[in-house]
Amino acid sequence: MAPKDPKQVADAASSGGGGGFFASIASSLSNFGSAMSKSVNGLVGYEGLEVVNPDGGTEDAEEEARKGRWKQEERDSYWKMMQKYVGSDITSMVTLPVIIFEPMTMLQKMAELMEYSYLLDMADKTEDPYMRLVYASSFFISVYYAYQRTWKPFNPILGETYEMVNHGGITFISEQVSHHPPMSAGHAETEHFTYDVTSKLKTKFLGNSVDVYPVGRTRVTLKRDGVVLDLVPPPTKVSNLIFGRTWIDSPGEMILTNLTTGDKVVLYFQPCGWFGAGRYEVDGYVYNSADEPKILMTGKWNEAMNYQVCDSEGEPLPGTELKEIWRVADTPKKDKFQYTHFAHKINSFDTAPKKLLASDSRLRPDRMALEKGDLSTSGYEKSR
């Protein structure tokens, strides 16, 4: 059986009293990628510049353009500098000021996925092949809460490393293995799983936004049965880089495939539409190797994910109920960088091994200075 069309599923679910699990997909498909943008033609020198207000319509683009963390003179200067890069891959071409950075490197950002590693432990423990994918896909969705932070992590130096222990029985290590193009490799292991990732990105700079395409590889091996899972994540779009309040969206499909059995889960990350409609929402199915839906999944990547057993048409089975599988942990209030408690642990030496390598990201002087709020020293050390 071929995967069901989301529009048909939404119509059937909403009209058949199935709770409307996919009703929001239908409304957003016609507006894919249509978080309302507008050229700021009223600002002299910025004709054609796209500014997007994720919570509004098209009439407030000029007002939105004046918002954000940049001072006007800095904003104007960087716009003039960046214009020549429009249409280019800017992964490692542009030097940026520390004012837009967070005190963390990309190697540490890779480790942030491990916050909810217990979900992979559960995937290894369960004997249900479809629940295995529910747990594992929820694990990969969980990191998007951290990805919504709009601060830029530091680019690692070639040979830089990051190690983490003392969290959920995990041993994690990552290393910057290529400088041009930037590429990182990471490995995590517990008694239940091994996690291997090669992080490589391609970007396309569009003026006031950038499209980010993950072209690396992510594999998880569940130790009990030797099952291998392969992830294909959706692309990401960062809007309002210079003008307006920066925000992030990841519209598209996430596909997690069990390479051992052929089962898979296909989840659709809905694009942000008019006045924030559909933002954060994720819907999809776990399929068996014959492409028959077995479990429906729905939720928001910044809040929680839920699942329910379904029939061959994708409808919830009578007598079953929607159950929560994952929820974002409590976060610190008014944290400057919107860090979670776990993100703070990543920078802490409490999660470092006893014999810490001198190349560890925690020891970078620019990162340490920024963490203390010393932008001047951080900027100097970053340039050095």
mmCIF file of C-alpha atoms in Angstrom:
data_model
loop_
_atom_site.group_PDB
_atom_site.id
_atom_site.type_symbol
_atom_site.label_atom_id
_atom_site.label_comp_id
_atom_site.label_asym_id
_atom_site.label_seq_id
_atom_site.Cartn_x
_atom_site.Cartn_y
_atom_site.Cartn_z
ATOM 1 C CA MET A 1 0.000 0.000 0.000
ATOM 2 C CA ALA A 2 1.429 3.401 -0.994
ATOM 3 C CA PRO A 3 1.739 6.157 1.628
ATOM 4 C CA LYS A 4 -1.520 8.033 2.003
ATOM 5 C CA ASP A 5 -1.963 11.544 0.688
ATOM 6 C CA PRO A 6 -1.996 13.929 3.704
ATOM 7 C CA LYS A 7 -4.831 15.987 2.199
ATOM 8 C CA GLN A 8 -7.075 12.924 1.897
ATOM 9 C CA VAL A 9 -6.133 11.775 5.381
ATOM 10 C CA ALA A 10 -6.972 15.183 6.792
ATOM 11 C CA ASP A 11 -10.365 15.253 5.090
ATOM 12 C CA ALA A 12 -11.186 11.744 6.259
ATOM 13 C CA ALA A 13 -10.026 12.318 9.818
ATOM 14 C CA SER A 14 -11.870 15.603 10.217
ATOM 15 C CA SER A 15 -15.117 14.454 8.609
ATOM 16 C CA GLY A 16 -15.094 11.015 10.198
ATOM 17 C CA GLY A 17 -14.763 12.222 13.754
ATOM 18 C CA GLY A 18 -11.211 10.915 14.023
ATOM 19 C CA GLY A 19 -10.088 13.924 16.031
ATOM 20 C CA GLY A 20 -8.695 15.827 13.024
ATOM 21 C CA PHE A 21 -5.136 14.643 13.605
ATOM 22 C CA PHE A 22 -4.041 15.741 10.160
ATOM 23 C CA ALA A 23 -6.533 18.511 9.497
ATOM 24 C CA SER A 24 -3.845 21.133 9.860
ATOM 25 C CA ILE A 25 -1.749 19.471 7.136
ATOM 26 C CA ALA A 26 -4.468 20.130 4.595
ATOM 27 C CA SER A 27 -4.653 23.829 5.358
ATOM 28 C CA SER A 28 -0.894 24.262 5.234
ATOM 29 C CA LEU A 29 -0.126 22.235 2.091
ATOM 30 C CA SER A 30 -1.541 24.989 -0.103
ATOM 31 C CA ASN A 31 0.658 27.502 1.747
ATOM 32 C CA PHE A 32 3.862 25.448 1.856
ATOM 33 C CA GLY A 33 6.754 27.717 2.719
ATOM 34 C CA SER A 34 4.380 30.644 2.894
ATOM 35 C CA ALA A 35 5.183 32.197 6.226
ATOM 36 C CA MET A 36 4.153 35.577 5.027
ATOM 37 C CA SER A 37 7.045 37.559 3.594
ATOM 38 C CA LYS A 38 7.161 40.905 1.902
ATOM 39 C CA SER A 39 9.763 42.890 0.031
ATOM 40 C CA VAL A 40 10.621 45.981 2.022
ATOM 41 C CA ASN A 41 10.354 48.322 -0.916
ATOM 42 C CA GLY A 42 9.679 51.290 1.343
ATOM 43 C CA LEU A 43 13.222 51.276 2.729
ATOM 44 C CA VAL A 44 15.629 53.002 0.356
ATOM 45 C CA GLY A 45 18.584 50.775 -0.516
ATOM 46 C CA TYR A 46 16.852 47.566 0.531
ATOM 47 C CA GLU A 47 14.537 46.962 -2.408
ATOM 48 C CA GLY A 48 13.698 43.271 -2.768
ATOM 49 C CA LEU A 49 14.775 42.404 0.792
ATOM 50 C CA GLU A 50 12.484 39.722 2.231
ATOM 51 C CA VAL A 51 11.381 40.133 5.831
ATOM 52 C CA VAL A 52 9.185 37.513 7.493
ATOM 53 C CA ASN A 53 7.054 37.962 10.601
ATOM 54 C CA PRO A 54 6.139 34.409 11.694
ATOM 55 C CA ASP A 55 3.307 35.686 13.867
ATOM 56 C CA GLY A 56 1.812 38.171 11.408
ATOM 57 C CA GLY A 57 0.720 38.828 7.864
ATOM 58 C CA THR A 58 2.212 40.889 5.047
ATOM 59 C CA GLU A 59 1.405 44.402 6.148
ATOM 60 C CA ASP A 60 3.974 44.769 8.920
ATOM 61 C CA ALA A 61 7.175 43.877 7.049
ATOM 62 C CA GLU A 62 8.701 47.341 7.283
ATOM 63 C CA GLU A 63 7.988 47.494 11.025
ATOM 64 C CA GLU A 64 9.415 43.985 11.489
ATOM 65 C CA ALA A 65 12.559 44.943 9.544
ATOM 66 C CA ARG A 66 13.475 47.480 12.212
ATOM 67 C CA LYS A 67 13.391 44.873 14.971
ATOM 68 C CA GLY A 68 15.995 42.302 15.967
ATOM 69 C CA ARG A 69 19.251 42.229 17.938
ATOM 70 C CA TRP A 70 21.317 44.303 15.487
ATOM 71 C CA LYS A 71 21.948 48.020 15.990
ATOM 72 C CA GLN A 72 20.994 50.027 12.896
ATOM 73 C CA GLU A 73 24.560 50.921 11.931
ATOM 74 C CA GLU A 74 25.684 47.279 12.344
ATOM 75 C CA ARG A 75 22.687 46.024 10.409
ATOM 76 C CA ASP A 76 23.345 48.391 7.507
ATOM 77 C CA SER A 77 27.055 47.543 7.452
ATOM 78 C CA TYR A 78 26.498 43.794 7.358
ATOM 79 C CA TRP A 79 23.787 44.074 4.730
ATOM 80 C CA LYS A 80 26.218 45.897 2.426
ATOM 81 C CA MET A 81 28.900 43.287 3.117
ATOM 82 C CA MET A 82 26.600 40.289 2.659
ATOM 83 C CA GLN A 83 24.899 41.375 -0.568
ATOM 84 C CA LYS A 84 27.721 39.924 -2.661
ATOM 85 C CA TYR A 85 27.076 36.461 -1.181
ATOM 86 C CA VAL A 86 23.422 36.196 -2.251
ATOM 87 C CA GLY A 87 22.888 32.796 -3.884
ATOM 88 C CA SER A 88 26.117 31.387 -2.431
ATOM 89 C CA ASP A 89 26.977 28.673 0.070
ATOM 90 C CA ILE A 90 28.191 30.687 3.067
ATOM 91 C CA THR A 91 29.006 27.758 5.347
ATOM 92 C CA SER A 92 32.586 28.932 5.910
ATOM 93 C CA MET A 93 32.907 32.115 3.852
ATOM 94 C CA VAL A 94 31.754 34.833 6.225
ATOM 95 C CA THR A 95 33.215 36.184 9.467
ATOM 96 C CA LEU A 96 30.477 37.248 11.866
ATOM 97 C CA PRO A 97 30.562 39.258 15.112
ATOM 98 C CA VAL A 98 30.234 37.516 18.476
ATOM 99 C CA ILE A 99 27.123 39.562 19.263
ATOM 100 C CA ILE A 100 25.080 36.924 17.419
ATOM 101 C CA PHE A 101 26.925 33.917 18.926
ATOM 102 C CA GLU A 102 26.089 31.601 21.809
ATOM 103 C CA PRO A 103 28.823 30.177 24.106
ATOM 104 C CA MET A 104 28.793 26.769 22.458
ATOM 105 C CA THR A 105 30.448 25.202 19.406
ATOM 106 C CA MET A 106 28.890 23.062 16.705
ATOM 107 C CA LEU A 107 30.564 20.025 18.294
ATOM 108 C CA GLN A 108 28.678 20.715 21.507
ATOM 109 C CA LYS A 109 25.488 21.332 19.554
ATOM 110 C CA MET A 110 25.819 17.802 18.194
ATOM 111 C CA ALA A 111 25.886 16.505 21.762
ATOM 112 C CA GLU A 112 22.698 18.374 22.646
ATOM 113 C CA LEU A 113 20.676 15.693 20.865
ATOM 114 C CA MET A 114 21.573 13.353 23.714
ATOM 115 C CA GLU A 115 19.294 15.120 26.224
ATOM 116 C CA TYR A 116 16.481 12.622 25.619
ATOM 117 C CA SER A 117 18.675 9.591 24.929
ATOM 118 C CA TYR A 118 16.375 7.494 27.114
ATOM 119 C CA LEU A 119 14.081 7.332 24.071
ATOM 120 C CA LEU A 120 16.694 5.284 22.215
ATOM 121 C CA ASP A 121 17.066 3.097 25.298
ATOM 122 C CA MET A 122 13.306 2.476 25.113
ATOM 123 C CA ALA A 123 13.544 1.774 21.373
ATOM 124 C CA ASP A 124 16.102 -0.915 22.110
ATOM 125 C CA LYS A 125 14.082 -2.420 24.939
ATOM 126 C CA THR A 126 10.722 -2.707 23.161
ATOM 127 C CA GLU A 127 9.824 -5.848 21.230
ATOM 128 C CA ASP A 128 7.272 -3.981 19.073
ATOM 129 C CA PRO A 129 9.001 -3.075 15.774
ATOM 130 C CA TYR A 130 6.665 -0.129 15.162
ATOM 131 C CA MET A 131 6.947 1.315 18.662
ATOM 132 C CA ARG A 132 10.681 1.080 18.135
ATOM 133 C CA LEU A 133 10.321 3.688 15.397
ATOM 134 C CA VAL A 134 7.959 5.809 17.500
ATOM 135 C CA TYR A 135 10.585 6.047 20.249
ATOM 136 C CA ALA A 136 13.493 6.592 17.860
ATOM 137 C CA SER A 137 11.765 9.246 15.733
ATOM 138 C CA SER A 138 10.677 11.106 18.879
ATOM 139 C CA PHE A 139 14.331 11.136 19.916
ATOM 140 C CA PHE A 140 15.296 12.872 16.668
ATOM 141 C CA ILE A 141 12.392 15.318 16.915
ATOM 142 C CA SER A 142 13.398 16.306 20.455
ATOM 143 C CA VAL A 143 16.495 18.223 19.360
ATOM 144 C CA TYR A 144 14.460 20.700 17.312
ATOM 145 C CA TYR A 145 13.484 22.468 20.509
ATOM 146 C CA ALA A 146 17.168 23.371 20.875
ATOM 147 C CA TYR A 147 17.524 24.166 17.166
ATOM 148 C CA GLN A 148 14.978 26.977 17.438
ATOM 149 C CA ARG A 149 17.555 29.055 19.306
ATOM 150 C CA THR A 150 18.679 31.798 16.950
ATOM 151 C CA TRP A 151 22.162 32.291 18.402
ATOM 152 C CA LYS A 152 24.975 30.988 16.196
ATOM 153 C CA PRO A 153 27.382 28.408 17.664
ATOM 154 C CA PHE A 154 31.128 28.844 17.092
ATOM 155 C CA ASN A 155 32.642 26.997 14.158
ATOM 156 C CA PRO A 156 35.094 24.364 15.483
ATOM 157 C CA ILE A 157 38.760 24.534 14.564
ATOM 158 C CA LEU A 158 40.235 21.583 12.672
ATOM 159 C CA GLY A 159 41.085 18.919 15.241
ATOM 160 C CA GLU A 160 38.904 20.450 17.951
ATOM 161 C CA THR A 161 37.024 17.884 20.059
ATOM 162 C CA TYR A 162 34.211 17.631 22.566
ATOM 163 C CA GLU A 163 33.612 14.821 25.034
ATOM 164 C CA MET A 164 30.684 14.202 27.375
ATOM 165 C CA VAL A 165 30.111 11.612 30.099
ATOM 166 C CA ASN A 166 27.957 11.428 33.239
ATOM 167 C CA HIS A 167 24.595 11.680 31.468
ATOM 168 C CA GLY A 168 22.304 8.678 31.121
ATOM 169 C CA GLY A 169 25.218 6.252 30.844
ATOM 170 C CA ILE A 170 26.378 7.943 27.629
ATOM 171 C CA THR A 171 29.892 8.284 26.324
ATOM 172 C CA PHE A 172 29.942 10.963 23.605
ATOM 173 C CA ILE A 173 32.801 12.323 21.521
ATOM 174 C CA SER A 174 32.885 14.568 18.464
ATOM 175 C CA GLU A 175 35.698 16.028 16.398
ATOM 176 C CA GLN A 176 36.093 18.577 13.609
ATOM 177 C CA VAL A 177 37.561 16.470 10.816
ATOM 178 C CA SER A 178 37.528 18.954 7.925
ATOM 179 C CA HIS A 179 37.901 22.726 7.808
ATOM 180 C CA HIS A 180 36.946 23.459 4.176
ATOM 181 C CA PRO A 181 34.256 22.341 3.787
ATOM 182 C CA PRO A 182 33.399 22.255 7.527
ATOM 183 C CA MET A 183 32.642 18.685 8.627
ATOM 184 C CA SER A 184 32.281 17.089 12.047
ATOM 185 C CA ALA A 185 32.047 13.477 13.148
ATOM 186 C CA GLY A 186 30.374 12.283 16.327
ATOM 187 C CA HIS A 187 29.896 9.013 18.193
ATOM 188 C CA ALA A 188 27.758 8.187 21.221
ATOM 189 C CA GLU A 189 27.303 4.874 22.988
ATOM 190 C CA THR A 190 25.354 3.350 25.857
ATOM 191 C CA GLU A 191 24.536 -0.231 26.783
ATOM 192 C CA HIS A 192 21.511 0.021 24.483
ATOM 193 C CA PHE A 193 22.667 1.837 21.342
ATOM 194 C CA THR A 194 25.449 3.353 19.305
ATOM 195 C CA TYR A 195 24.944 6.650 17.507
ATOM 196 C CA ASP A 196 27.142 7.798 14.637
ATOM 197 C CA VAL A 197 26.861 11.062 12.743
ATOM 198 C CA THR A 198 28.803 12.894 10.089
ATOM 199 C CA SER A 199 27.655 16.501 10.196
ATOM 200 C CA LYS A 200 28.013 18.392 6.945
ATOM 201 C CA LEU A 201 25.843 21.250 5.743
ATOM 202 C CA LYS A 202 25.212 23.071 2.491
ATOM 203 C CA THR A 203 23.676 26.513 2.601
ATOM 204 C CA LYS A 204 22.151 28.999 0.214
ATOM 205 C CA PHE A 205 22.189 32.618 1.284
ATOM 206 C CA LEU A 206 19.129 34.518 0.086
ATOM 207 C CA GLY A 207 19.808 38.007 1.433
ATOM 208 C CA ASN A 208 17.941 38.135 4.715
ATOM 209 C CA SER A 209 17.561 34.381 5.079
ATOM 210 C CA VAL A 210 19.539 31.215 4.522
ATOM 211 C CA ASP A 211 18.428 27.731 3.522
ATOM 212 C CA VAL A 212 20.353 24.955 5.293
ATOM 213 C CA TYR A 213 20.538 21.472 3.786
ATOM 214 C CA PRO A 214 21.943 18.631 5.927
ATOM 215 C CA VAL A 215 23.999 16.357 3.677
ATOM 216 C CA GLY A 216 25.768 14.301 6.332
ATOM 217 C CA ARG A 217 24.764 10.857 7.556
ATOM 218 C CA THR A 218 23.135 9.737 10.804
ATOM 219 C CA ARG A 219 22.904 6.104 11.886
ATOM 220 C CA VAL A 220 21.726 4.444 15.088
ATOM 221 C CA THR A 221 22.346 0.790 15.931
ATOM 222 C CA LEU A 222 20.110 -0.761 18.588
ATOM 223 C CA LYS A 223 22.245 -3.337 20.352
ATOM 224 C CA ARG A 224 19.726 -5.973 21.426
ATOM 225 C CA ASP A 225 18.722 -7.026 17.904
ATOM 226 C CA GLY A 226 21.393 -5.239 15.883
ATOM 227 C CA VAL A 227 18.775 -3.076 14.156
ATOM 228 C CA VAL A 228 20.215 -0.172 12.131
ATOM 229 C CA LEU A 229 18.222 3.046 11.715
ATOM 230 C CA ASP A 230 19.028 5.698 9.103
ATOM 231 C CA LEU A 231 17.835 9.314 9.345
ATOM 232 C CA VAL A 232 17.032 11.783 6.564
ATOM 233 C CA PRO A 233 16.150 15.102 8.273
ATOM 234 C CA PRO A 234 14.203 17.986 6.731
ATOM 235 C CA PRO A 235 15.954 21.147 5.519
ATOM 236 C CA THR A 236 15.981 24.235 7.707
ATOM 237 C CA LYS A 237 15.313 27.869 6.882
ATOM 238 C CA VAL A 238 16.654 30.737 8.996
ATOM 239 C CA SER A 239 14.695 33.933 8.355
ATOM 240 C CA ASN A 240 15.438 37.558 9.252
ATOM 241 C CA LEU A 241 19.192 37.122 9.589
ATOM 242 C CA ILE A 242 19.932 40.847 9.529
ATOM 243 C CA PHE A 243 16.597 42.652 9.401
ATOM 244 C CA GLY A 244 13.832 41.673 11.801
ATOM 245 C CA ARG A 245 13.703 39.104 14.600
ATOM 246 C CA THR A 246 15.584 35.965 13.573
ATOM 247 C CA TRP A 247 13.543 32.765 13.640
ATOM 248 C CA ILE A 248 13.930 29.195 12.396
ATOM 249 C CA ASP A 249 11.634 26.735 10.648
ATOM 250 C CA SER A 250 12.191 23.223 9.245
ATOM 251 C CA PRO A 251 9.400 22.556 6.735
ATOM 252 C CA GLY A 252 9.473 19.201 4.981
ATOM 253 C CA GLU A 253 9.783 15.489 5.654
ATOM 254 C CA MET A 254 11.805 13.591 8.198
ATOM 255 C CA ILE A 255 12.291 9.947 7.226
ATOM 256 C CA LEU A 256 13.687 7.363 9.631
ATOM 257 C CA THR A 257 14.212 3.961 8.037
ATOM 258 C CA ASN A 258 14.891 0.631 9.684
ATOM 259 C CA LEU A 259 17.525 -0.664 7.252
ATOM 260 C CA THR A 260 17.227 -4.131 8.786
ATOM 261 C CA THR A 261 13.482 -4.671 8.242
ATOM 262 C CA GLY A 262 12.400 -1.969 5.765
ATOM 263 C CA ASP A 263 9.921 -0.404 8.220
ATOM 264 C CA LYS A 264 10.006 3.389 8.342
ATOM 265 C CA VAL A 265 8.433 6.484 9.825
ATOM 266 C CA VAL A 266 7.632 9.513 7.671
ATOM 267 C CA LEU A 267 6.907 12.720 9.565
ATOM 268 C CA TYR A 268 5.867 15.985 7.972
ATOM 269 C CA PHE A 269 7.120 19.201 9.580
ATOM 270 C CA GLN A 270 4.555 21.785 8.632
ATOM 271 C CA PRO A 271 5.662 25.188 7.382
ATOM 272 C CA CYS A 272 4.730 28.328 9.231
ATOM 273 C CA GLY A 273 1.762 30.006 7.540
ATOM 274 C CA TRP A 274 -0.401 33.069 8.088
ATOM 275 C CA PHE A 275 -0.122 34.422 11.650
ATOM 276 C CA GLY A 276 1.901 31.394 12.766
ATOM 277 C CA ALA A 277 -0.611 28.785 11.561
ATOM 278 C CA GLY A 278 0.905 25.307 11.517
ATOM 279 C CA ARG A 279 4.176 26.421 13.076
ATOM 280 C CA TYR A 280 5.919 23.678 15.085
ATOM 281 C CA GLU A 281 3.396 20.996 14.063
ATOM 282 C CA VAL A 282 4.537 17.503 13.083
ATOM 283 C CA ASP A 283 2.324 14.703 11.719
ATOM 284 C CA GLY A 284 2.925 11.372 10.047
ATOM 285 C CA TYR A 285 2.870 7.588 10.195
ATOM 286 C CA VAL A 286 4.964 4.589 11.039
ATOM 287 C CA TYR A 287 4.804 2.212 8.047
ATOM 288 C CA ASN A 288 5.693 -1.442 7.734
ATOM 289 C CA SER A 289 7.920 -2.687 4.910
ATOM 290 C CA ALA A 290 4.839 -2.953 2.662
ATOM 291 C CA ASP A 291 4.113 0.785 3.138
ATOM 292 C CA GLU A 292 1.027 0.085 5.262
ATOM 293 C CA PRO A 293 0.441 2.613 8.084
ATOM 294 C CA LYS A 294 0.611 1.067 11.549
ATOM 295 C CA ILE A 295 0.850 3.969 13.985
ATOM 296 C CA LEU A 296 -0.018 7.625 13.513
ATOM 297 C CA MET A 297 2.094 10.309 15.175
ATOM 298 C CA THR A 298 1.205 13.928 15.851
ATOM 299 C CA GLY A 299 2.431 16.769 18.000
ATOM 300 C CA LYS A 300 4.634 19.861 18.094
ATOM 301 C CA TRP A 301 8.403 19.696 17.968
ATOM 302 C CA ASN A 302 8.698 22.435 20.593
ATOM 303 C CA GLU A 303 6.269 20.784 23.059
ATOM 304 C CA ALA A 304 5.447 17.074 22.845
ATOM 305 C CA MET A 305 4.787 14.115 20.526
ATOM 306 C CA ASN A 306 1.908 11.630 20.671
ATOM 307 C CA TYR A 307 1.035 8.361 18.960
ATOM 308 C CA GLN A 308 -1.965 6.105 18.339
ATOM 309 C CA VAL A 309 -2.365 2.729 16.667
ATOM 310 C CA CYS A 310 -4.202 3.016 13.338
ATOM 311 C CA ASP A 311 -5.840 0.798 10.717
ATOM 312 C CA SER A 312 -4.649 0.211 7.144
ATOM 313 C CA GLU A 313 -6.362 3.435 6.053
ATOM 314 C CA GLY A 314 -4.506 5.474 8.628
ATOM 315 C CA GLU A 315 -7.555 5.975 10.875
ATOM 316 C CA PRO A 316 -7.243 5.534 14.671
ATOM 317 C CA LEU A 317 -8.309 2.042 15.732
ATOM 318 C CA PRO A 318 -11.531 1.943 17.776
ATOM 319 C CA GLY A 319 -10.848 1.450 21.459
ATOM 320 C CA THR A 320 -7.376 3.040 21.287
ATOM 321 C CA GLU A 321 -6.368 6.463 22.499
ATOM 322 C CA LEU A 322 -3.760 9.064 21.732
ATOM 323 C CA LYS A 323 -0.775 8.644 24.072
ATOM 324 C CA GLU A 324 2.113 10.973 24.809
ATOM 325 C CA ILE A 325 5.571 9.618 24.029
ATOM 326 C CA TRP A 326 7.790 12.655 24.715
ATOM 327 C CA ARG A 327 7.514 16.113 26.236
ATOM 328 C CA VAL A 328 10.030 18.943 26.521
ATOM 329 C CA ALA A 329 11.582 19.113 29.986
ATOM 330 C CA ASP A 330 11.171 22.197 32.137
ATOM 331 C CA THR A 331 13.519 24.989 31.069
ATOM 332 C CA PRO A 332 15.161 27.875 32.964
ATOM 333 C CA LYS A 333 13.151 31.098 32.978
ATOM 334 C CA LYS A 334 14.535 34.147 31.171
ATOM 335 C CA ASP A 335 17.781 32.435 30.191
ATOM 336 C CA LYS A 336 19.853 34.793 28.038
ATOM 337 C CA PHE A 337 20.571 32.181 25.374
ATOM 338 C CA GLN A 338 17.334 30.202 25.819
ATOM 339 C CA TYR A 339 19.395 27.290 27.101
ATOM 340 C CA THR A 340 17.808 24.228 28.619
ATOM 341 C CA HIS A 341 19.189 22.789 31.860
ATOM 342 C CA PHE A 342 20.900 20.150 29.730
ATOM 343 C CA ALA A 343 22.534 22.792 27.497
ATOM 344 C CA HIS A 344 24.149 24.270 30.581
ATOM 345 C CA LYS A 345 25.431 20.792 31.466
ATOM 346 C CA ILE A 346 27.110 20.577 28.069
ATOM 347 C CA ASN A 347 29.316 23.562 28.925
ATOM 348 C CA SER A 348 29.912 22.318 32.448
ATOM 349 C CA PHE A 349 33.044 20.450 33.459
ATOM 350 C CA ASP A 350 30.761 18.145 35.466
ATOM 351 C CA THR A 351 30.067 16.253 32.233
ATOM 352 C CA ALA A 352 33.719 16.188 31.170
ATOM 353 C CA PRO A 353 35.891 13.070 31.421
ATOM 354 C CA LYS A 354 38.631 13.056 34.078
ATOM 355 C CA LYS A 355 41.369 13.318 31.444
ATOM 356 C CA LEU A 356 40.017 16.116 29.267
ATOM 357 C CA LEU A 357 41.794 16.721 25.965
ATOM 358 C CA ALA A 358 43.338 20.156 25.496
ATOM 359 C CA SER A 359 41.377 20.396 22.237
ATOM 360 C CA ASP A 360 37.983 20.257 24.016
ATOM 361 C CA SER A 361 35.456 22.963 23.088
ATOM 362 C CA ARG A 362 34.901 23.857 26.741
ATOM 363 C CA LEU A 363 38.445 25.290 26.831
ATOM 364 C CA ARG A 364 38.115 27.682 23.891
ATOM 365 C CA PRO A 365 38.942 31.166 25.193
ATOM 366 C CA ASP A 366 36.427 32.903 22.887
ATOM 367 C CA ARG A 367 33.632 30.624 24.046
ATOM 368 C CA MET A 368 34.591 31.007 27.721
ATOM 369 C CA ALA A 369 34.733 34.804 27.434
ATOM 370 C CA LEU A 370 31.317 34.972 25.797
ATOM 371 C CA GLU A 371 29.884 32.743 28.518
ATOM 372 C CA LYS A 372 31.100 35.341 31.056
ATOM 373 C CA GLY A 373 29.550 38.168 29.016
ATOM 374 C CA ASP A 374 32.901 39.624 27.871
ATOM 375 C CA LEU A 375 32.151 40.305 24.189
ATOM 376 C CA SER A 376 35.331 42.310 23.626
ATOM 377 C CA THR A 377 37.653 39.501 24.730
ATOM 378 C CA SER A 378 35.495 36.917 22.961
ATOM 379 C CA GLY A 379 35.692 38.837 19.683
ATOM 380 C CA TYR A 380 39.464 39.232 19.994
ATOM 381 C CA GLU A 381 40.011 35.555 20.801
ATOM 382 C CA LYS A 382 37.703 34.481 17.990
ATOM 383 C CA SER A 383 39.737 36.527 15.470
ATOM 384 C CA ARG A 384 43.014 35.267 16.925
#
